[in-house]
């Protein structure tokens, strides 16, 4: 497959990928599309947290030079997550919060299934991006920080690696602490954000507002925003259903988002599987 990626950018992406061989985040497997280093395919096995047991397929593309611009991560599974744009929505911008879809610059626009990096790497977006570009141009910065989502000590763009991005993505599905820290302004799915807050008992709706959302309204009333809905019980049900859907035969082995993927699974008897494991452990 031929690409229009400049040779220097290709080399940079190949080096990023090579570095993962020695420090890949736990439960995460990534490969490069043959002939196209700007398109990666991956699978994340979630081993802990609220999404434990999920097998998530995703693709990573680099529409603009990395690390000066963020990669685009899209998931094939329809998972209910504050940072994941629903597969059934229109293109969503990371610069909005509890509003309808609006236009944004290309690198801030998320497609269905898009994973938002605004919370973990604010230096790629908005005013933080300008600050980070200035830091990247300076000879040295002593104000870097490895804390995800920290805007008080913004890391220069050139300090961000794909290992940082993938580790953040892994924690987004396995760490409740990270989920707790996501602000509404960084959410790609405001509904999932509010449902999670309700699940954790942190929703700020008054009892009057809740009673109003559960009672019928005239058809002429305005459409309610996600923050005005009653999300009780929604989080548990949607997450459970989403995790189960990632384990379906169609998603794992068939054409439901997996058939054309570079990483493929094969069904085999347990005896054959154990032999393969033994060979791997010996190598």
CSV table of C-alpha atoms in Angstrom, one decimal, residues 115-224:
chain,number,residue,atom,x,y,z
A,115,UNK,CA,-11.2,8.3,21.4
A,116,UNK,CA,-10.7,11.8,22.9
A,117,UNK,CA,-7.2,12.7,24.1
A,118,UNK,CA,-8.1,16.2,25.3
A,119,UNK,CA,-8.1,15.2,29.0
A,120,UNK,CA,-4.8,13.3,29.0
A,121,UNK,CA,-3.0,15.6,26.6
A,122,UNK,CA,-4.5,19.1,26.8
A,123,UNK,CA,-1.3,20.5,25.2
A,124,UNK,CA,-2.6,19.2,21.8
A,125,UNK,CA,-5.7,21.3,21.9
A,126,UNK,CA,-6.9,24.9,22.1
A,127,UNK,CA,-4.8,27.4,24.0
A,128,UNK,CA,-2.7,24.7,25.7
A,129,UNK,CA,-1.5,23.7,22.2
A,130,UNK,CA,-0.1,27.2,21.7
A,131,UNK,CA,1.8,27.1,25.0
A,132,UNK,CA,3.1,23.6,24.1
A,133,UNK,CA,4.4,24.7,20.7
A,134,UNK,CA,6.3,27.5,22.4
A,135,UNK,CA,7.8,25.1,24.9
A,136,UNK,CA,8.7,22.7,22.1
A,137,UNK,CA,10.6,25.5,20.3
A,138,UNK,CA,12.5,26.5,23.4
A,139,UNK,CA,16.0,24.9,24.0
A,140,UNK,CA,14.8,23.1,27.2
A,141,UNK,CA,11.8,23.1,29.5
A,142,UNK,CA,11.9,22.2,33.2
A,143,UNK,CA,8.2,22.4,33.7
A,144,UNK,CA,7.2,19.1,32.2
A,145,UNK,CA,4.9,16.7,33.9
A,146,UNK,CA,4.0,13.1,33.5
A,147,UNK,CA,0.6,13.5,35.1
A,148,UNK,CA,-2.2,12.8,32.7
A,149,UNK,CA,-4.5,15.8,32.2
A,150,UNK,CA,-2.3,18.2,34.1
A,151,UNK,CA,-2.6,21.7,32.6
A,152,UNK,CA,-0.6,23.5,35.3
A,153,UNK,CA,2.7,22.1,34.1
A,154,UNK,CA,2.1,21.4,30.4
A,155,UNK,CA,4.5,19.0,28.7
A,156,UNK,CA,6.0,20.2,25.5
A,157,UNK,CA,4.6,18.4,22.5
A,158,UNK,CA,7.9,16.8,21.5
A,159,UNK,CA,8.0,15.0,24.9
A,160,UNK,CA,4.9,13.0,24.2
A,161,UNK,CA,5.5,9.4,22.9
A,162,UNK,CA,3.1,6.8,21.6
A,163,UNK,CA,3.8,4.8,24.7
A,164,UNK,CA,2.3,7.7,26.7
A,165,UNK,CA,-0.8,7.8,24.5
A,166,UNK,CA,-1.3,4.0,24.7
A,167,UNK,CA,-0.8,3.8,28.4
A,168,UNK,CA,-3.3,6.6,28.9
A,169,UNK,CA,-5.8,4.8,26.7
A,170,UNK,CA,-5.3,1.6,28.7
A,171,UNK,CA,-5.9,3.3,32.0
A,172,UNK,CA,-9.0,5.0,30.6
A,173,UNK,CA,-10.6,1.6,30.6
A,174,UNK,CA,-9.1,0.1,33.7
A,175,UNK,CA,-8.7,2.9,36.2
A,176,UNK,CA,-11.7,4.4,38.1
A,177,UNK,CA,-9.3,7.1,39.4
A,178,UNK,CA,-8.8,8.3,35.8
A,179,UNK,CA,-12.5,8.2,35.0
A,180,UNK,CA,-13.2,10.2,38.2
A,181,UNK,CA,-10.8,12.9,36.9
A,182,UNK,CA,-12.4,13.5,33.5
A,183,UNK,CA,-14.1,16.9,33.2
A,184,UNK,CA,-17.2,17.4,31.1
A,185,UNK,CA,-15.2,19.7,28.8
A,186,UNK,CA,-13.0,16.7,27.7
A,187,UNK,CA,-15.8,14.2,27.3
A,188,UNK,CA,-16.5,12.8,23.8
A,189,UNK,CA,-19.7,11.2,25.1
A,190,UNK,CA,-21.5,13.6,27.5
A,191,UNK,CA,-24.2,11.0,28.2
A,192,UNK,CA,-21.6,8.5,29.4
A,193,UNK,CA,-20.0,11.2,31.5
A,194,UNK,CA,-23.3,12.0,33.3
A,195,UNK,CA,-24.2,8.3,33.6
A,196,UNK,CA,-20.9,7.6,35.3
A,197,UNK,CA,-21.3,10.6,37.6
A,198,UNK,CA,-24.7,9.3,38.6
A,199,UNK,CA,-23.3,5.8,39.2
A,200,UNK,CA,-20.7,7.3,41.5
A,201,UNK,CA,-23.2,9.4,43.3
A,202,UNK,CA,-21.7,12.7,42.1
A,203,UNK,CA,-24.5,14.0,39.9
A,204,UNK,CA,-25.4,17.5,40.8
A,205,UNK,CA,-29.0,17.4,39.7
A,206,UNK,CA,-31.4,18.7,42.3
A,207,UNK,CA,-34.4,16.6,43.3
A,208,UNK,CA,-36.7,19.0,41.5
A,209,UNK,CA,-34.7,18.6,38.3
A,210,UNK,CA,-34.8,14.8,38.6
A,211,UNK,CA,-38.5,14.8,39.1
A,212,UNK,CA,-38.9,17.1,36.1
A,213,UNK,CA,-36.8,14.8,33.9
A,214,UNK,CA,-38.8,11.7,34.8
A,215,UNK,CA,-42.2,13.3,34.1
A,216,UNK,CA,-43.6,13.8,30.6
A,217,UNK,CA,-43.2,17.3,29.1
A,218,UNK,CA,-45.2,19.0,26.3
A,219,UNK,CA,-44.0,18.1,22.8
A,220,UNK,CA,-43.2,21.8,22.3
A,221,UNK,CA,-40.6,22.0,25.0
A,222,UNK,CA,-36.9,22.2,24.1
A,223,UNK,CA,-34.8,19.1,23.8
A,224,UNK,CA,-33.1,18.4,27.1
